[in-house]
């Protein structure tokens, strides 16, 4: 069964959401991300996708104290991303409690560094971020589009040992208009051994079911929960059935 991984995006130490990665669209949902993380844990979630949006924009880790607080006061398995551009950024993330980190921009601009992380920490700890707009990989908090096509980009890193990939269709992110099923179908058709984590566009539990039907093993859900499109009761019910 597909796993729902709730997302917490951080700006200024607060839980926020953007639309299509546009920082001007920021909406604050909670002043205390730890309270949000605890609510997800109470609903039966075991994993958390935590994104340092300040870090993504600043090109270095910023909100590691928030990571530290959540890791220190919950049992959630945290995947942390945003602003991880150097070996020191990654070291701080792991020392602050991340179980996994996601590297996106650095995998485009600094291949050797990303491969070094894979070799040092192992494929279970390093997730490739493959976020795309119109089929091309975007970087630096989605502020810049590269010429890298998504499937060849993922394939080259699978050959280096990557097994987990988070992929967001940026045009869907935060829009509550449904996930990019065609994108994920095409990725899985080309790369069937990949553990693909879908992200962006989920508006209701029906979208989660559609992703499950096409074989996606995990999905990150954010705005749909914060806007009440997926209730905490639905999330808890889903997790109860999933764990059983």
mmCIF file of C-alpha atoms in Angstrom:
data_model
loop_
_atom_site.group_PDB
_atom_site.id
_atom_site.type_symbol
_atom_site.label_atom_id
_atom_site.label_comp_id
_atom_site.label_asym_id
_atom_site.label_seq_id
_atom_site.Cartn_x
_atom_site.Cartn_y
_atom_site.Cartn_z
ATOM 1 C CA UNK A 1 0.000 0.000 0.000
ATOM 2 C CA UNK A 2 1.194 3.522 -0.740
ATOM 3 C CA UNK A 3 2.673 5.471 2.189
ATOM 4 C CA UNK A 4 1.512 9.020 2.945
ATOM 5 C CA UNK A 5 4.431 11.196 4.032
ATOM 6 C CA UNK A 6 3.266 14.544 5.445
ATOM 7 C CA UNK A 7 5.290 17.639 4.601
ATOM 8 C CA UNK A 8 6.344 20.592 6.705
ATOM 9 C CA UNK A 9 7.905 23.528 4.846
ATOM 10 C CA UNK A 10 9.766 26.069 6.969
ATOM 11 C CA UNK A 11 10.291 29.797 6.501
ATOM 12 C CA UNK A 12 11.371 31.881 9.473
ATOM 13 C CA UNK A 13 10.848 28.920 11.772
ATOM 14 C CA UNK A 14 7.163 28.723 10.824
ATOM 15 C CA UNK A 15 5.128 26.081 9.002
ATOM 16 C CA UNK A 16 4.188 27.500 5.588
ATOM 17 C CA UNK A 17 3.113 26.453 2.109
ATOM 18 C CA UNK A 18 3.828 27.950 -1.292
ATOM 19 C CA UNK A 19 2.109 27.536 -4.661
ATOM 20 C CA UNK A 20 4.317 26.359 -7.547
ATOM 21 C CA UNK A 21 7.358 27.254 -5.442
ATOM 22 C CA UNK A 22 6.493 30.961 -5.525
ATOM 23 C CA UNK A 23 7.801 32.583 -2.328
ATOM 24 C CA UNK A 24 5.392 35.460 -2.866
ATOM 25 C CA UNK A 25 2.488 33.045 -2.383
ATOM 26 C CA UNK A 26 3.579 32.060 1.122
ATOM 27 C CA UNK A 27 0.835 31.232 3.612
ATOM 28 C CA UNK A 28 1.629 30.584 7.276
ATOM 29 C CA UNK A 29 -0.298 27.637 8.730
ATOM 30 C CA UNK A 30 1.304 27.275 12.141
ATOM 31 C CA UNK A 31 3.836 29.191 14.212
ATOM 32 C CA UNK A 32 5.197 25.981 15.757
ATOM 33 C CA UNK A 33 6.277 23.188 13.386
ATOM 34 C CA UNK A 34 6.902 20.852 16.323
ATOM 35 C CA UNK A 35 3.205 20.955 17.203
ATOM 36 C CA UNK A 36 2.385 20.059 13.595
ATOM 37 C CA UNK A 37 4.883 17.186 13.590
ATOM 38 C CA UNK A 38 3.439 15.821 16.818
ATOM 39 C CA UNK A 39 -0.064 15.927 15.319
ATOM 40 C CA UNK A 40 1.141 13.902 12.340
ATOM 41 C CA UNK A 41 2.764 11.382 14.674
ATOM 42 C CA UNK A 42 -0.451 11.141 16.702
ATOM 43 C CA UNK A 43 -2.282 10.379 13.438
ATOM 44 C CA UNK A 44 -0.056 7.356 12.901
ATOM 45 C CA UNK A 45 2.488 8.800 10.474
ATOM 46 C CA UNK A 46 5.993 7.404 10.835
ATOM 47 C CA UNK A 47 7.833 9.587 8.308
ATOM 48 C CA UNK A 48 8.106 13.330 7.720
ATOM 49 C CA UNK A 49 9.323 15.399 4.771
ATOM 50 C CA UNK A 50 10.854 18.574 6.222
ATOM 51 C CA UNK A 51 11.928 21.338 3.845
ATOM 52 C CA UNK A 52 14.065 24.337 4.731
ATOM 53 C CA UNK A 53 12.722 26.911 2.255
ATOM 54 C CA UNK A 54 14.950 29.618 3.720
ATOM 55 C CA UNK A 55 17.868 27.305 3.057
ATOM 56 C CA UNK A 56 16.764 26.580 -0.501
ATOM 57 C CA UNK A 57 16.704 30.294 -1.239
ATOM 58 C CA UNK A 58 19.884 31.143 0.693
ATOM 59 C CA UNK A 59 21.825 28.139 -0.689
ATOM 60 C CA UNK A 60 22.877 26.889 2.737
ATOM 61 C CA UNK A 61 21.126 25.168 5.627
ATOM 62 C CA UNK A 62 19.191 27.625 7.812
ATOM 63 C CA UNK A 63 16.423 25.972 9.836
ATOM 64 C CA UNK A 64 18.397 23.125 11.379
ATOM 65 C CA UNK A 65 17.146 24.078 14.857
ATOM 66 C CA UNK A 66 13.616 23.226 13.747
ATOM 67 C CA UNK A 67 14.900 19.883 12.492
ATOM 68 C CA UNK A 68 16.653 19.345 15.817
ATOM 69 C CA UNK A 69 13.493 20.117 17.792
ATOM 70 C CA UNK A 70 11.283 17.756 15.780
ATOM 71 C CA UNK A 71 13.860 14.959 15.781
ATOM 72 C CA UNK A 72 14.394 15.357 19.520
ATOM 73 C CA UNK A 73 10.717 15.337 20.492
ATOM 74 C CA UNK A 74 9.140 12.845 18.048
ATOM 75 C CA UNK A 75 9.993 9.383 16.736
ATOM 76 C CA UNK A 76 9.367 10.432 13.119
ATOM 77 C CA UNK A 77 11.817 9.335 10.448
ATOM 78 C CA UNK A 78 12.760 12.686 8.950
ATOM 79 C CA UNK A 79 13.824 13.362 5.392
ATOM 80 C CA UNK A 80 15.336 16.848 5.308
ATOM 81 C CA UNK A 81 15.945 19.012 2.257
ATOM 82 C CA UNK A 82 16.546 22.601 1.241
ATOM 83 C CA UNK A 83 19.842 24.461 1.172
ATOM 84 C CA UNK A 84 22.080 21.402 1.276
ATOM 85 C CA UNK A 85 24.915 22.616 -0.936
ATOM 86 C CA UNK A 86 28.077 21.534 0.901
ATOM 87 C CA UNK A 87 29.454 18.620 2.891
ATOM 88 C CA UNK A 88 29.090 20.784 6.006
ATOM 89 C CA UNK A 89 25.381 21.402 5.322
ATOM 90 C CA UNK A 90 24.797 17.664 5.085
ATOM 91 C CA UNK A 91 26.817 17.004 8.233
ATOM 92 C CA UNK A 92 24.714 19.550 10.153
ATOM 93 C CA UNK A 93 21.480 17.984 8.851
ATOM 94 C CA UNK A 94 22.436 14.496 9.995
ATOM 95 C CA UNK A 95 23.810 15.726 13.325
ATOM 96 C CA UNK A 96 20.533 17.625 13.863
ATOM 97 C CA UNK A 97 18.499 14.444 13.528
ATOM 98 C CA UNK A 98 17.747 13.835 9.865
ATOM 99 C CA UNK A 99 17.547 10.159 8.965
ATOM 100 C CA UNK A 100 17.682 10.960 5.251
ATOM 101 C CA UNK A 101 18.507 14.057 3.247
ATOM 102 C CA UNK A 102 17.269 15.089 -0.174
ATOM 103 C CA UNK A 103 19.684 16.617 -2.653
ATOM 104 C CA UNK A 104 18.271 18.262 -5.744
ATOM 105 C CA UNK A 105 20.103 21.318 -7.008
ATOM 106 C CA UNK A 106 23.500 19.989 -5.976
ATOM 107 C CA UNK A 107 22.887 16.818 -7.997
ATOM 108 C CA UNK A 108 22.553 19.035 -11.085
ATOM 109 C CA UNK A 109 25.387 21.460 -10.437
ATOM 110 C CA UNK A 110 27.900 19.372 -8.452
ATOM 111 C CA UNK A 111 27.698 15.741 -9.556
ATOM 112 C CA UNK A 112 30.883 14.667 -7.764
ATOM 113 C CA UNK A 113 29.737 16.100 -4.434
ATOM 114 C CA UNK A 114 26.365 14.345 -4.605
ATOM 115 C CA UNK A 115 28.041 11.065 -5.544
ATOM 116 C CA UNK A 116 30.387 11.596 -2.598
ATOM 117 C CA UNK A 117 27.373 11.801 -0.263
ATOM 118 C CA UNK A 118 26.031 8.568 -1.736
ATOM 119 C CA UNK A 119 29.333 6.833 -1.121
ATOM 120 C CA UNK A 120 29.761 8.259 2.385
ATOM 121 C CA UNK A 121 26.250 7.835 3.795
ATOM 122 C CA UNK A 122 24.758 5.115 1.592
ATOM 123 C CA UNK A 123 21.783 4.987 -0.751
ATOM 124 C CA UNK A 124 19.291 4.517 2.093
ATOM 125 C CA UNK A 125 20.255 7.927 3.528
ATOM 126 C CA UNK A 126 20.457 9.984 0.330
ATOM 127 C CA UNK A 127 17.329 10.792 -1.687
ATOM 128 C CA UNK A 128 17.591 12.349 -5.125
ATOM 129 C CA UNK A 129 15.326 15.332 -5.614
ATOM 130 C CA UNK A 130 14.053 15.342 -9.195
ATOM 131 C CA UNK A 131 11.668 18.272 -9.368
ATOM 132 C CA UNK A 132 10.623 19.307 -12.842
ATOM 133 C CA UNK A 133 8.794 22.010 -14.715
ATOM 134 C CA UNK A 134 7.608 20.965 -18.192
ATOM 135 C CA UNK A 135 9.802 17.866 -18.002
ATOM 136 C CA UNK A 136 13.039 19.705 -17.134
ATOM 137 C CA UNK A 137 14.765 19.640 -13.765
ATOM 138 C CA UNK A 138 14.487 22.834 -11.668
ATOM 139 C CA UNK A 139 17.004 23.957 -9.044
ATOM 140 C CA UNK A 140 17.600 26.457 -6.219
ATOM 141 C CA UNK A 141 14.180 26.317 -4.625
ATOM 142 C CA UNK A 142 12.627 26.007 -8.118
ATOM 143 C CA UNK A 143 13.868 29.476 -9.004
ATOM 144 C CA UNK A 144 15.922 28.205 -11.962
ATOM 145 C CA UNK A 145 15.183 25.666 -14.707
ATOM 146 C CA UNK A 146 17.965 23.511 -16.128
ATOM 147 C CA UNK A 147 18.186 21.693 -19.453
ATOM 148 C CA UNK A 148 18.233 18.278 -17.726
ATOM 149 C CA UNK A 149 15.379 15.990 -18.792
ATOM 150 C CA UNK A 150 13.891 14.162 -15.808
ATOM 151 C CA UNK A 151 14.150 10.480 -16.795
ATOM 152 C CA UNK A 152 17.773 10.579 -18.034
ATOM 153 C CA UNK A 153 18.646 12.652 -14.954
ATOM 154 C CA UNK A 154 17.234 10.004 -12.611
ATOM 155 C CA UNK A 155 18.698 7.116 -14.619
ATOM 156 C CA UNK A 156 22.251 8.439 -14.434
ATOM 157 C CA UNK A 157 22.043 8.569 -10.657
ATOM 158 C CA UNK A 158 20.439 5.146 -10.351
ATOM 159 C CA UNK A 159 23.542 3.874 -12.118
ATOM 160 C CA UNK A 160 25.543 5.497 -9.283
ATOM 161 C CA UNK A 161 23.462 3.805 -6.597
ATOM 162 C CA UNK A 162 20.411 6.020 -6.011
ATOM 163 C CA UNK A 163 17.311 4.010 -5.057
ATOM 164 C CA UNK A 164 14.958 6.719 -3.674
ATOM 165 C CA UNK A 165 13.722 9.709 -5.662
ATOM 166 C CA UNK A 166 11.301 12.480 -4.708
ATOM 167 C CA UNK A 167 9.747 13.964 -7.823
ATOM 168 C CA UNK A 168 7.516 17.025 -7.922
ATOM 169 C CA UNK A 169 5.781 18.389 -10.980
ATOM 170 C CA UNK A 170 6.191 22.052 -10.047
ATOM 171 C CA UNK A 171 3.183 23.097 -12.109
ATOM 172 C CA UNK A 172 1.031 20.988 -9.766
ATOM 173 C CA UNK A 173 2.628 21.877 -6.451
ATOM 174 C CA UNK A 174 0.336 23.603 -3.984
ATOM 175 C CA UNK A 175 -2.440 23.904 -6.564
ATOM 176 C CA UNK A 176 -4.725 21.154 -5.181
ATOM 177 C CA UNK A 177 -5.532 20.187 -8.772
ATOM 178 C CA UNK A 178 -4.397 16.559 -8.674
ATOM 179 C CA UNK A 179 -0.951 14.972 -9.046
ATOM 180 C CA UNK A 180 0.856 14.509 -12.338
ATOM 181 C CA UNK A 181 -0.134 10.902 -12.975
ATOM 182 C CA UNK A 182 1.304 10.892 -16.496
ATOM 183 C CA UNK A 183 4.704 12.050 -15.241
ATOM 184 C CA UNK A 184 4.839 9.273 -12.656
ATOM 185 C CA UNK A 185 3.585 6.651 -15.090
ATOM 186 C CA UNK A 186 6.350 7.590 -17.519
ATOM 187 C CA UNK A 187 9.044 7.500 -14.835
ATOM 188 C CA UNK A 188 7.941 4.100 -13.504
ATOM 189 C CA UNK A 189 7.619 2.678 -17.017
ATOM 190 C CA UNK A 190 11.232 3.618 -17.734
ATOM 191 C CA UNK A 191 12.613 2.923 -14.236
ATOM 192 C CA UNK A 192 10.501 0.168 -12.632
ATOM 193 C CA UNK A 193 13.008 -0.581 -9.838
ATOM 194 C CA UNK A 194 12.905 2.952 -8.501
ATOM 195 C CA UNK A 195 11.313 3.813 -5.144
ATOM 196 C CA UNK A 196 9.466 6.844 -6.422
ATOM 197 C CA UNK A 197 8.033 9.346 -3.953
ATOM 198 C CA UNK A 198 5.451 11.537 -5.646
ATOM 199 C CA UNK A 199 4.915 15.111 -4.524
ATOM 200 C CA UNK A 200 2.636 17.958 -5.519
ATOM 201 C CA UNK A 201 -0.999 18.396 -6.447
ATOM 202 C CA UNK A 202 -2.708 15.963 -4.068
ATOM 203 C CA UNK A 203 -6.125 17.393 -3.214
ATOM 204 C CA UNK A 204 -7.971 14.464 -1.603
ATOM 205 C CA UNK A 205 -7.631 10.820 -0.604
ATOM 206 C CA UNK A 206 -8.850 9.862 -4.081
ATOM 207 C CA UNK A 207 -5.608 11.262 -5.506
ATOM 208 C CA UNK A 208 -3.619 9.049 -3.139
ATOM 209 C CA UNK A 209 -5.623 6.054 -4.356
ATOM 210 C CA UNK A 210 -4.937 6.948 -7.995
ATOM 211 C CA UNK A 211 -1.206 7.112 -7.297
ATOM 212 C CA UNK A 212 -1.394 3.729 -5.573
ATOM 213 C CA UNK A 213 -3.176 2.274 -8.600
ATOM 214 C CA UNK A 214 -0.349 3.235 -10.955
ATOM 215 C CA UNK A 215 2.267 1.758 -8.620
ATOM 216 C CA UNK A 216 3.682 4.781 -6.789
ATOM 217 C CA UNK A 217 4.994 3.517 -3.414
ATOM 218 C CA UNK A 218 4.888 6.797 -1.458
ATOM 219 C CA UNK A 219 3.441 10.300 -1.736
ATOM 220 C CA UNK A 220 4.250 13.536 0.062
ATOM 221 C CA UNK A 221 1.147 15.469 1.087
ATOM 222 C CA UNK A 222 1.145 19.001 2.429
ATOM 223 C CA UNK A 223 -1.371 21.639 1.446
ATOM 224 C CA UNK A 224 -4.283 19.207 1.172
ATOM 225 C CA UNK A 225 -3.890 18.476 4.884
ATOM 226 C CA UNK A 226 -3.403 22.092 5.914
ATOM 227 C CA UNK A 227 -6.446 23.190 3.928
ATOM 228 C CA UNK A 228 -8.607 20.395 5.351
ATOM 229 C CA UNK A 229 -9.021 18.569 2.040
ATOM 230 C CA UNK A 230 -7.557 15.541 3.810
ATOM 231 C CA UNK A 231 -8.547 15.555 7.470
ATOM 232 C CA UNK A 232 -6.398 14.291 10.310
ATOM 233 C CA UNK A 233 -9.115 11.701 10.945
ATOM 234 C CA UNK A 234 -8.797 10.444 7.355
ATOM 235 C CA UNK A 235 -5.031 10.381 7.712
ATOM 236 C CA UNK A 236 -5.272 8.405 10.946
ATOM 237 C CA UNK A 237 -7.753 5.962 9.428
ATOM 238 C CA UNK A 238 -5.524 5.436 6.399
ATOM 239 C CA UNK A 239 -2.455 4.851 8.576
ATOM 240 C CA UNK A 240 -4.326 2.425 10.833
ATOM 241 C CA UNK A 241 -5.376 0.335 7.842
ATOM 242 C CA UNK A 242 -1.922 0.599 6.294
ATOM 243 C CA UNK A 243 -0.127 -0.502 9.457
ATOM 244 C CA UNK A 244 -2.489 -3.422 9.830
#
